[in-house]
PDB file of C-alpha atoms in Angstrom:
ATOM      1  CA  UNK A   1       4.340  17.261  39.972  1.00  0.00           C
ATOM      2  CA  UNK A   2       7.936  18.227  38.995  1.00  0.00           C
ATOM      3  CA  UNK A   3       8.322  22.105  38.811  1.00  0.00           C
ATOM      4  CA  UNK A   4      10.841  22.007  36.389  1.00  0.00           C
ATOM      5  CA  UNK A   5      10.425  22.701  32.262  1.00  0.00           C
ATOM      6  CA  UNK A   6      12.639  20.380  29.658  1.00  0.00           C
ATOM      7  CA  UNK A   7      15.289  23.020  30.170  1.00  0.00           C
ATOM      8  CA  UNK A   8      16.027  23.486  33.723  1.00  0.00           C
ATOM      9  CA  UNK A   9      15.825  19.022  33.887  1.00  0.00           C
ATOM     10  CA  UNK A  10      18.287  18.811  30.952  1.00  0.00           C
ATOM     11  CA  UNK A  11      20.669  21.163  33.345  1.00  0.00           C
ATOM     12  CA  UNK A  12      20.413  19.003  35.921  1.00  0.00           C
ATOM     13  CA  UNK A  13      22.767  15.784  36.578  1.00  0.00           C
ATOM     14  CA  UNK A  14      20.069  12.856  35.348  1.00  0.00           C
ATOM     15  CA  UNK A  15      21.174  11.686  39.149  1.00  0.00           C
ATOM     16  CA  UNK A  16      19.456  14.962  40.191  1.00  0.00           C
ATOM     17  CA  UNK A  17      16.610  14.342  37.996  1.00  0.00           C
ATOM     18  CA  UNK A  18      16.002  10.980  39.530  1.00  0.00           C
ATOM     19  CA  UNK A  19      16.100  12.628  43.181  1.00  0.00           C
ATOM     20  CA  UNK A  20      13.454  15.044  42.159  1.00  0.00           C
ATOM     21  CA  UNK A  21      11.379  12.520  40.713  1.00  0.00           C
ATOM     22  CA  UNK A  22      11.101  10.370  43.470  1.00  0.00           C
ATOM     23  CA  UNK A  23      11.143  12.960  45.833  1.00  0.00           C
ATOM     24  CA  UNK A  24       7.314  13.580  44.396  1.00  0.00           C
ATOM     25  CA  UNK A  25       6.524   9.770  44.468  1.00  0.00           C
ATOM     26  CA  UNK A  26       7.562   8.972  47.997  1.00  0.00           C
ATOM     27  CA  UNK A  27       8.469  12.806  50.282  1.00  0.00           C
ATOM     28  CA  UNK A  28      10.171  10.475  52.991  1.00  0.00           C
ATOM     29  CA  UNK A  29      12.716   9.670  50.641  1.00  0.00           C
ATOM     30  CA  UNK A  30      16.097  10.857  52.020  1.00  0.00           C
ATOM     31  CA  UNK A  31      17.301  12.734  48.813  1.00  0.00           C
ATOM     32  CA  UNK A  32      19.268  14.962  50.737  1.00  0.00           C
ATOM     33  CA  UNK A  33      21.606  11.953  52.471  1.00  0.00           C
ATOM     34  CA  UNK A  34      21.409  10.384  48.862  1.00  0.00           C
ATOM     35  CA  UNK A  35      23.367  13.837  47.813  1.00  0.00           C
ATOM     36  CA  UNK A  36      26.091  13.716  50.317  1.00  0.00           C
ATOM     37  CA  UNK A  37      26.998  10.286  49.498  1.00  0.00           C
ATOM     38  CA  UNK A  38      26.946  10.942  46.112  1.00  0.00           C
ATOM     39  CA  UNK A  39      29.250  13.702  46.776  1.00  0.00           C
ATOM     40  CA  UNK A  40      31.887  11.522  49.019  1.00  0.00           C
ATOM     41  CA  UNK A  41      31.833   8.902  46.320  1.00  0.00           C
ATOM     42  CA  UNK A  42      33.201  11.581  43.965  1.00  0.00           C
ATOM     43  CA  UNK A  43      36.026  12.800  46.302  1.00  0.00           C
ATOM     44  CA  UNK A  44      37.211   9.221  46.665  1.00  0.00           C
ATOM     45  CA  UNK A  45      37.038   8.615  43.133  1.00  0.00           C
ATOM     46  CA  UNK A  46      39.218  12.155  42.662  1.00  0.00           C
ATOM     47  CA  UNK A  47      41.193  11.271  45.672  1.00  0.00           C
ATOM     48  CA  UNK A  48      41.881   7.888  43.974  1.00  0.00           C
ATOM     49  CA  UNK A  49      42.451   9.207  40.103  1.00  0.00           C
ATOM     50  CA  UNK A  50      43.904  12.416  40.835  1.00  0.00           C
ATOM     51  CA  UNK A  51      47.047  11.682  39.434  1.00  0.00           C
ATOM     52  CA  UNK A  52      46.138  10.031  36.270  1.00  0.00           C
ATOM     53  CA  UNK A  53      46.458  13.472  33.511  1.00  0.00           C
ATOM     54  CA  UNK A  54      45.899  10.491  30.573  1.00  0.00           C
ATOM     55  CA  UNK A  55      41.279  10.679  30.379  1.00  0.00           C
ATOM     56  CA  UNK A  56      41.306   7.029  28.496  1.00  0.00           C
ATOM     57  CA  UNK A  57      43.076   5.777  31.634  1.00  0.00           C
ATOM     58  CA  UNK A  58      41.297   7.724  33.997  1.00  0.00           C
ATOM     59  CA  UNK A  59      37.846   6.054  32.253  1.00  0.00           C
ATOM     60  CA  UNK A  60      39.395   2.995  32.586  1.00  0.00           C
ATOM     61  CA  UNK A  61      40.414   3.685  36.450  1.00  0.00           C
ATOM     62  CA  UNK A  62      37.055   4.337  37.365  1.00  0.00           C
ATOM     63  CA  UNK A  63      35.219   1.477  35.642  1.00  0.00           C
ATOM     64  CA  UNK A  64      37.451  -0.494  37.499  1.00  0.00           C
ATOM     65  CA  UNK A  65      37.106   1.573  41.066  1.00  0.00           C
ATOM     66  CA  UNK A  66      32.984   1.446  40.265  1.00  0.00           C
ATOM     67  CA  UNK A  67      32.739  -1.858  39.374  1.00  0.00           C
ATOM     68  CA  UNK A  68      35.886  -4.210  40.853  1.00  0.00           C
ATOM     69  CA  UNK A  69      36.698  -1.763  43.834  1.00  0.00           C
ATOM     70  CA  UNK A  70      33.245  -0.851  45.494  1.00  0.00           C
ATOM     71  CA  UNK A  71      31.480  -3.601  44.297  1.00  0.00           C
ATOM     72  CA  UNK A  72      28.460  -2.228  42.262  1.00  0.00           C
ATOM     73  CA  UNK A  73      26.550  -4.636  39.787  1.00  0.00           C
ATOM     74  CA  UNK A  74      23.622  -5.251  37.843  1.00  0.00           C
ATOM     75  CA  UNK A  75      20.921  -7.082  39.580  1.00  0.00           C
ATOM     76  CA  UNK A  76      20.468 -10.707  37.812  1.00  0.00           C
ATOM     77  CA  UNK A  77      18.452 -11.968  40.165  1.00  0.00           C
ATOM     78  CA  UNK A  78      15.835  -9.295  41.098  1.00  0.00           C
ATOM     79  CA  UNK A  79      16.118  -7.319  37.813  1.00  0.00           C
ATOM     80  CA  UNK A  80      12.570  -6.056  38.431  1.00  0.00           C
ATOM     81  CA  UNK A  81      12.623  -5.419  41.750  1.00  0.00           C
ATOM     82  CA  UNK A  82      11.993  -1.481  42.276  1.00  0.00           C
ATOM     83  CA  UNK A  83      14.819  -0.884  44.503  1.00  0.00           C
ATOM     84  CA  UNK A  84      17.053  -1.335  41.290  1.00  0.00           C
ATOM     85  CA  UNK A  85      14.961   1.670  39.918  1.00  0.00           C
ATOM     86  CA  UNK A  86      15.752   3.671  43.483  1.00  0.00           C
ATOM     87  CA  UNK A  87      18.511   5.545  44.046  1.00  0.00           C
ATOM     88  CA  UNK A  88      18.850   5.521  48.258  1.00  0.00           C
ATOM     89  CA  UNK A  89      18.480   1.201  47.841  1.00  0.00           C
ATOM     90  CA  UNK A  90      21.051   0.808  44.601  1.00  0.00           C
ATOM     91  CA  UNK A  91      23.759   2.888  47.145  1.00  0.00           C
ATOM     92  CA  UNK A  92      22.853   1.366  49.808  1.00  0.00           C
ATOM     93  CA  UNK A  93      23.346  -2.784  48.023  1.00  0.00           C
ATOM     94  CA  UNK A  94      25.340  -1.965  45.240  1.00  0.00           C
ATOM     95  CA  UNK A  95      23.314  -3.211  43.203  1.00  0.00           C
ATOM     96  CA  UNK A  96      20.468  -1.854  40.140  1.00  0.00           C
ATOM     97  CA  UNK A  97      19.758  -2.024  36.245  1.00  0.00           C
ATOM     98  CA  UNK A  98      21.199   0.000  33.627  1.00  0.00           C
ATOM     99  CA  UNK A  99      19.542   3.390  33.894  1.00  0.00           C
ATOM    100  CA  UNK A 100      20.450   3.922  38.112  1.00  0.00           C
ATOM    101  CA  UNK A 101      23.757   2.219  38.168  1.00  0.00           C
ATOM    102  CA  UNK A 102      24.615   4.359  34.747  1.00  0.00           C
ATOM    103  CA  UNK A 103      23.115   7.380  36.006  1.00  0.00           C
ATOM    104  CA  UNK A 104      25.473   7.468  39.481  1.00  0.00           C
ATOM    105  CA  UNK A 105      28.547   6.093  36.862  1.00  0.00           C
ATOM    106  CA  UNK A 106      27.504   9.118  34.947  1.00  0.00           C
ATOM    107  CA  UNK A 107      27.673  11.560  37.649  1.00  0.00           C
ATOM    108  CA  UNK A 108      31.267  10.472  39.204  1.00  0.00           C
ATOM    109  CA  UNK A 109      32.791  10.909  35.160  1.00  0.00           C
ATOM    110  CA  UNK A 110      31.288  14.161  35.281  1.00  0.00           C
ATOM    111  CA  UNK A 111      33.257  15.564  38.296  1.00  0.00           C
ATOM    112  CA  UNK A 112      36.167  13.757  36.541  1.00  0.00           C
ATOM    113  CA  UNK A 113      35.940  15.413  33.300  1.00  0.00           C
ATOM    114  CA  UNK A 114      35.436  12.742  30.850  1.00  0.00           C
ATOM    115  CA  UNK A 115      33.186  12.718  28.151  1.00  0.00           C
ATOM    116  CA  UNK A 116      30.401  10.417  29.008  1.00  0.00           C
ATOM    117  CA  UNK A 117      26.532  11.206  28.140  1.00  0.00           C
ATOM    118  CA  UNK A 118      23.407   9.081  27.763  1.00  0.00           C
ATOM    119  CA  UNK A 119      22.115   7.200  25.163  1.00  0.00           C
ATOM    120  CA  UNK A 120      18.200   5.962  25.398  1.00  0.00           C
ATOM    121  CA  UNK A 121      19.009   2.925  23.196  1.00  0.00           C
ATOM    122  CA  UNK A 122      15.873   0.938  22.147  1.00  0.00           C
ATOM    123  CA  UNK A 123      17.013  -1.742  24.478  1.00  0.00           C
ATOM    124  CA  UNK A 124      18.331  -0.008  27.322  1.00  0.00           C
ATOM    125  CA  UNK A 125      20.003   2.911  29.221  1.00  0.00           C
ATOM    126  CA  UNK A 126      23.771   3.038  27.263  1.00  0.00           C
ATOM    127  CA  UNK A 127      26.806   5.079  27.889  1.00  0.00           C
ATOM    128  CA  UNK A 128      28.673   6.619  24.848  1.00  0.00           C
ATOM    129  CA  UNK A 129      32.384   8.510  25.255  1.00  0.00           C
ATOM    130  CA  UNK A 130      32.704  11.103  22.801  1.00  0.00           C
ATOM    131  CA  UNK A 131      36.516  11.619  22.883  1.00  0.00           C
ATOM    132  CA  UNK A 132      38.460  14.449  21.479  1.00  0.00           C
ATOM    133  CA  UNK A 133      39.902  12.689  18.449  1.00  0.00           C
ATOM    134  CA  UNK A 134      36.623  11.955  17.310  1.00  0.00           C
ATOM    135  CA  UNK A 135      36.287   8.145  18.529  1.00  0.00           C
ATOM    136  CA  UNK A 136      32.977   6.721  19.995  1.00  0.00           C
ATOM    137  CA  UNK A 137      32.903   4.180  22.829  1.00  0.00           C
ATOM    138  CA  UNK A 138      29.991   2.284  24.561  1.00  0.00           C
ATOM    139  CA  UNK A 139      29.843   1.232  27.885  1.00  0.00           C
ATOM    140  CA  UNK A 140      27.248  -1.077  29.687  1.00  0.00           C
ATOM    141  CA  UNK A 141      26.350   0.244  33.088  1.00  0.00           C
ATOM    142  CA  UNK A 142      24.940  -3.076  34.303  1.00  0.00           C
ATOM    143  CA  UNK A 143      28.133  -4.804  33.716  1.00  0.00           C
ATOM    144  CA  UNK A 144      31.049  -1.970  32.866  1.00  0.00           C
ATOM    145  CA  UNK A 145      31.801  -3.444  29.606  1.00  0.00           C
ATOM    146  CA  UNK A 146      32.441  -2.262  26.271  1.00  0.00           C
ATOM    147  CA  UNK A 147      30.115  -2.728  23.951  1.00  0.00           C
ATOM    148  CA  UNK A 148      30.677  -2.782  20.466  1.00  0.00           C
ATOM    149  CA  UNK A 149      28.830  -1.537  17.711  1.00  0.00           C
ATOM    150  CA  UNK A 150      28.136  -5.156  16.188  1.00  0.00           C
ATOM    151  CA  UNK A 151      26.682  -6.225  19.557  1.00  0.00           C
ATOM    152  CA  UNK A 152      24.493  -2.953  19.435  1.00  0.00           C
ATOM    153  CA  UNK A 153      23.315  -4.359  16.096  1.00  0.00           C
ATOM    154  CA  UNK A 154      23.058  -7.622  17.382  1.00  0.00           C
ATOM    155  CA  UNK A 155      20.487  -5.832  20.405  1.00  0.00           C
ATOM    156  CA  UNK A 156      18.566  -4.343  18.123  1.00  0.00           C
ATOM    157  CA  UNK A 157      17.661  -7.061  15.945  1.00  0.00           C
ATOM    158  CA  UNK A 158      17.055  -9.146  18.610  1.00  0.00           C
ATOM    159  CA  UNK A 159      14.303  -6.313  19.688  1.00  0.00           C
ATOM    160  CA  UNK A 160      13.037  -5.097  16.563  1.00  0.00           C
ATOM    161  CA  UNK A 161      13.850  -7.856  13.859  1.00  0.00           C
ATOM    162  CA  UNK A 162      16.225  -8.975  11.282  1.00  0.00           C
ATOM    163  CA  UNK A 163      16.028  -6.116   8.928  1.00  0.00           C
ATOM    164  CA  UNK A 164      16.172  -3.158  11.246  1.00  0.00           C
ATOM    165  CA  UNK A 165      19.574  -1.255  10.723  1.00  0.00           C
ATOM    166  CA  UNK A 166      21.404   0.713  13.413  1.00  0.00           C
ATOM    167  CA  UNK A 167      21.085   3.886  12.931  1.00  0.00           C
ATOM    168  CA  UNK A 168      22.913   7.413  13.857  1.00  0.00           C
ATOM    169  CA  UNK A 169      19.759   8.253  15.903  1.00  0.00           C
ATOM    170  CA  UNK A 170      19.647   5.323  17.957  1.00  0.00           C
ATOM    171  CA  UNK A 171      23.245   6.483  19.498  1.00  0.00           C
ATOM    172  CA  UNK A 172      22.417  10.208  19.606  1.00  0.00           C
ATOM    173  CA  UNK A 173      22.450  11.722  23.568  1.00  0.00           C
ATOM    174  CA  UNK A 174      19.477  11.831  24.756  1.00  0.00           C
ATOM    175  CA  UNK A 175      17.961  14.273  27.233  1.00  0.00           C
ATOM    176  CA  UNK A 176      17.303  13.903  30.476  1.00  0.00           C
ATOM    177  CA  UNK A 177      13.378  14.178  30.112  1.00  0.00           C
ATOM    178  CA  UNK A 178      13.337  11.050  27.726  1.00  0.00           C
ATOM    179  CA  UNK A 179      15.670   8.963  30.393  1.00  0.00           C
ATOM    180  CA  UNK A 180      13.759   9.733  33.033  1.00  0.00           C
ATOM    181  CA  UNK A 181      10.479   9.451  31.694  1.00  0.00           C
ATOM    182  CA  UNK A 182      11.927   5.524  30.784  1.00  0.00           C
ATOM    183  CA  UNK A 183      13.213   5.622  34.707  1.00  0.00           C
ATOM    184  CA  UNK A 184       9.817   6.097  35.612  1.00  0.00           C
ATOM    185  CA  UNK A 185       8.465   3.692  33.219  1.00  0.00           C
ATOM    186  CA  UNK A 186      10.778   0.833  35.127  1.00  0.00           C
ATOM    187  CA  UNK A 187      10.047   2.287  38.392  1.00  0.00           C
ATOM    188  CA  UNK A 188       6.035   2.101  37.612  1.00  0.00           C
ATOM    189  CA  UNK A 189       5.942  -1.496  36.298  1.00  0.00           C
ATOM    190  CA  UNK A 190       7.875  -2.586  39.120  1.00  0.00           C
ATOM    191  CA  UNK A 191       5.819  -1.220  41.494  1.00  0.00           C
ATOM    192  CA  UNK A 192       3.186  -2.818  39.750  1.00  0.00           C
ATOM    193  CA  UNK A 193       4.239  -6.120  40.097  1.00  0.00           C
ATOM    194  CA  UNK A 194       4.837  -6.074  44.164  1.00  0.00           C
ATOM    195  CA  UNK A 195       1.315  -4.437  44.318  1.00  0.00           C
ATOM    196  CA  UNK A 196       2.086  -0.505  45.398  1.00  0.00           C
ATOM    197  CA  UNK A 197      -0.774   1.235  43.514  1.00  0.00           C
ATOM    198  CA  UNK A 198      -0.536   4.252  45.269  1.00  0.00           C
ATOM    199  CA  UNK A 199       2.960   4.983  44.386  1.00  0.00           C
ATOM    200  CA  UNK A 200       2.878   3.356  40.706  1.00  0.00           C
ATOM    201  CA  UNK A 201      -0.274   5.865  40.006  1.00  0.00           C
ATOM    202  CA  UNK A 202       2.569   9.102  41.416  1.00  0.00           C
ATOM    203  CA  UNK A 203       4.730   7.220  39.109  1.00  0.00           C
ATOM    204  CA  UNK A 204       2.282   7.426  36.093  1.00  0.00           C
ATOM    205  CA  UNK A 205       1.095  11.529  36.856  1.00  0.00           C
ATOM    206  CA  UNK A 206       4.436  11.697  36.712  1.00  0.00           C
ATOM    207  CA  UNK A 207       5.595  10.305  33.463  1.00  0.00           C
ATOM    208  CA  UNK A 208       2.552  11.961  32.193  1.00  0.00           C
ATOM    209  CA  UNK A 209       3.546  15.613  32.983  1.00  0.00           C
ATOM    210  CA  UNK A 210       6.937  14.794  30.890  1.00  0.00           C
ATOM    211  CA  UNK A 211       4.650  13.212  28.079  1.00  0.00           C
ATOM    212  CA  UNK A 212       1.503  14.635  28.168  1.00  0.00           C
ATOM    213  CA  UNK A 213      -1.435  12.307  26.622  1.00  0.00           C
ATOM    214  CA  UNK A 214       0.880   9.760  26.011  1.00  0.00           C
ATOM    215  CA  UNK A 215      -1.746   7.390  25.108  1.00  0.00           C
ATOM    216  CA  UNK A 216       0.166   4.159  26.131  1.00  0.00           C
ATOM    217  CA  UNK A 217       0.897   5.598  29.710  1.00  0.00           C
ATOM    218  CA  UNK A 218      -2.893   6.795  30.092  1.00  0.00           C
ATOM    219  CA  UNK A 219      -3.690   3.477  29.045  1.00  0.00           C
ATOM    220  CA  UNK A 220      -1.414   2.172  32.096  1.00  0.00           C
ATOM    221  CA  UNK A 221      -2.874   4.482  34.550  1.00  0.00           C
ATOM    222  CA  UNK A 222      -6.564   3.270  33.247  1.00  0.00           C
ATOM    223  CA  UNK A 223      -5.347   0.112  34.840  1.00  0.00           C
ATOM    224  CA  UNK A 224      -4.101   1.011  37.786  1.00  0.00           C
ATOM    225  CA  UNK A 225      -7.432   3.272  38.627  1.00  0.00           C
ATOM    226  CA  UNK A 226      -8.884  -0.522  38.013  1.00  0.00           C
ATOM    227  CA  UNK A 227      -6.854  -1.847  40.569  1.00  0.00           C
ATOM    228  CA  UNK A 228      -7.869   0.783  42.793  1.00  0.00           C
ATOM    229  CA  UNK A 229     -11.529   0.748  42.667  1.00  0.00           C
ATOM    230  CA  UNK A 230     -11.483   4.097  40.624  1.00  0.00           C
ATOM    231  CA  UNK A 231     -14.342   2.009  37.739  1.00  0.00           C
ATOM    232  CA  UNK A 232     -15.197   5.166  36.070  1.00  0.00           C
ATOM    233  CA  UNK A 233     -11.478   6.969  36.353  1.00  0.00           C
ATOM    234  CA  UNK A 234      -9.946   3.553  34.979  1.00  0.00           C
ATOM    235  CA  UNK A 235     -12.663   3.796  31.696  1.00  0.00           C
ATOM    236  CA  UNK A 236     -11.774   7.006  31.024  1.00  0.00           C
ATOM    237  CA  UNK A 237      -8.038   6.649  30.632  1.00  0.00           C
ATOM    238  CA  UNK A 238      -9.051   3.429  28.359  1.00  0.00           C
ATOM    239  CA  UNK A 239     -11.727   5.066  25.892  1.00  0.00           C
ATOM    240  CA  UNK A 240      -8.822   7.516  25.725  1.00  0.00           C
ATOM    241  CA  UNK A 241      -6.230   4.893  24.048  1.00  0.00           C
ATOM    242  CA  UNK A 242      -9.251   3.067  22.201  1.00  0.00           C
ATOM    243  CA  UNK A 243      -9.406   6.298  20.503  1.00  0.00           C
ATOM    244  CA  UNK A 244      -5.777   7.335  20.020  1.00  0.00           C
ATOM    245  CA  UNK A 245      -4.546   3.753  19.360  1.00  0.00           C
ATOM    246  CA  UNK A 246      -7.564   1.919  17.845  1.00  0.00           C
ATOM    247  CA  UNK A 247      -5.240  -0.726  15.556  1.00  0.00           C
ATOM    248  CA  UNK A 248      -3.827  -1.576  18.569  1.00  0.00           C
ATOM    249  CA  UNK A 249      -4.213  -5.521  19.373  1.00  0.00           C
ATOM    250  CA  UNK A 250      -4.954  -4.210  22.925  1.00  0.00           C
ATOM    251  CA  UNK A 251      -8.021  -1.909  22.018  1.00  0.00           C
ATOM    252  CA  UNK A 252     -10.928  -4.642  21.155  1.00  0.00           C
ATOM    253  CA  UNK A 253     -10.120  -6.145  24.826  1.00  0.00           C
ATOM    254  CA  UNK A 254     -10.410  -2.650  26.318  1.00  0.00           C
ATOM    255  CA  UNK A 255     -13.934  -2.119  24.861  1.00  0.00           C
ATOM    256  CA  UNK A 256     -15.167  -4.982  26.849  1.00  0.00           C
ATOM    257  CA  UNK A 257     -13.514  -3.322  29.429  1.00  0.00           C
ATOM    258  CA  UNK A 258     -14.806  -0.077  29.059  1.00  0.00           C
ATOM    259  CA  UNK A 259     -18.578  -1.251  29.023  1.00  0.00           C
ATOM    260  CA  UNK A 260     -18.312  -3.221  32.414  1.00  0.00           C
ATOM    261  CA  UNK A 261     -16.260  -0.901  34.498  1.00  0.00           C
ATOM    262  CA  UNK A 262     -19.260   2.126  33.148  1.00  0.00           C
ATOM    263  CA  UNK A 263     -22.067  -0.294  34.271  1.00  0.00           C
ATOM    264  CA  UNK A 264     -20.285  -0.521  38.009  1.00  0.00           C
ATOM    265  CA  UNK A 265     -21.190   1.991  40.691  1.00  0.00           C
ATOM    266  CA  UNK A 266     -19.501   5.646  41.231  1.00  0.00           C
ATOM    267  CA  UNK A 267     -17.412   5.537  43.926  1.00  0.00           C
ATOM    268  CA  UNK A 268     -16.282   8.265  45.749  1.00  0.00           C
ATOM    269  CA  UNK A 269     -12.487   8.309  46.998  1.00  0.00           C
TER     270      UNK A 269
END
């Protein structure tokens, strides 16, 4: 489990947070080589911008050294492939979805002093620029675009429906424990689908010590105790969301769940 309270995480780089996190899922993970090229990617990018004093251009130089120059891009054709979702694999091909590619973006505007944060928008992982004057920009990591706030509208109706409004709170920073907690979400389902149990339950302690009895992610670790023999474990974590969430379309199926993985056998692991 992560040793760290909401605090100490929300002091950290979310790049740091992410290294942590899957530190705990997989300890052969080479966080520490991760770091150094993190590190050398930021001296290039102040090597290369070190003589623009003017931050809007120096935004605009690094979009264009992140994206044009080195060559990193959203994955369109793997999009939920979990080495998007891992940091030493998105360095390593350049390529990865909104929250990883945003999250090493993030990190390099940092050491160059511009006013980037995180925004958990209802669709995805956003960037907003909070510049001095008081104007707002939105960037999308997958792409390096600007995104405007009628396509932001246009996103959230497409997600939510035609009379949901955007609203100040849906462009508010958000803390690292919420991004992460959605990094581990992506992570999780994508080790799902290629079949890595083991990890996806690390994945699923480990959202749950940033959300504790969040009933939807017990609900997703009932299922993959199913997948891995644990019956009894796996009917557990689903009685649990039957009983937190019981207007949930979901919850009727889950019953019939419930009652045949309690008739099987204990097994011992």
């Amino acid at each position: 489990m992560l040793q760290f309270n909401d605090d100490e995480l929300d002091q950290m780089t979310l790049v740091e947070g992410a290294l942590e996190i899957t530190s705990v899922i997989d300890p052969s993970f080479p966080a520490a080589r991760i770091r150094l090229q993190l590190k050398q990617l930021a001296k290039e990018a102040e090597h290369a911008l070190m003589d623009e004093p003017n931050p809007h251009l120096r935004l605009e130089g690094l979009i264009r050294l992140f994206y044009r120059e080195w060559g990193f891009q959203g994955d369109q054709q793997q999009y939920f492939s979990s080495e998007n979702a891992l940091l030493d694999k998105v360095l390593e091909r350049k390529k990865g979805i909104p929250v990883s590619l945003g999250a090493i973006f993030l990190y390099l505007a940092r050491h160059l002093e511009l006013p980037v944060s995180s925004v958990g928008f209802p669709t995805q992982y956003i960037l907003k620029i909070d510049w001095y004057d008081g104007e707002q920009q939105f960037i999308n990591p997958f792409d390096g675009e600007y995104i405007s706030l009628r396509t932001l509208r246009g996103w959230l109706i497409g997600y939510k429906g035609p009379f949901c409004e955007l609203k100040d709170e849906h462009l508010a920073i958000a803390d690292n424990k919420d991004i992460l907690a959605r990094w581990l979400t992506v992570l999780k389902s994508a080790l799902l689908r290629e079949e890595h149990y083991t990890d996806a339950l690390r994945c699923s302690d480990l959202a749950l010590s940033l959300r504790p009895d969040d009933p939807h992610e017990i609900r997703d670790r009932g299922y993959i105790y199913q997948q891995l023999d644990c019956s009894h474990a796996a009917a557990s974590d689903y009685a649990y969301f039957i009983e937190q969430c019981p207007e949930d379309p979901a919850a009727e199926l889950l019953k019939l769940q419930v009652q045949a993985l309690n008739e099987e056998p204990l097994t011992l692991h």
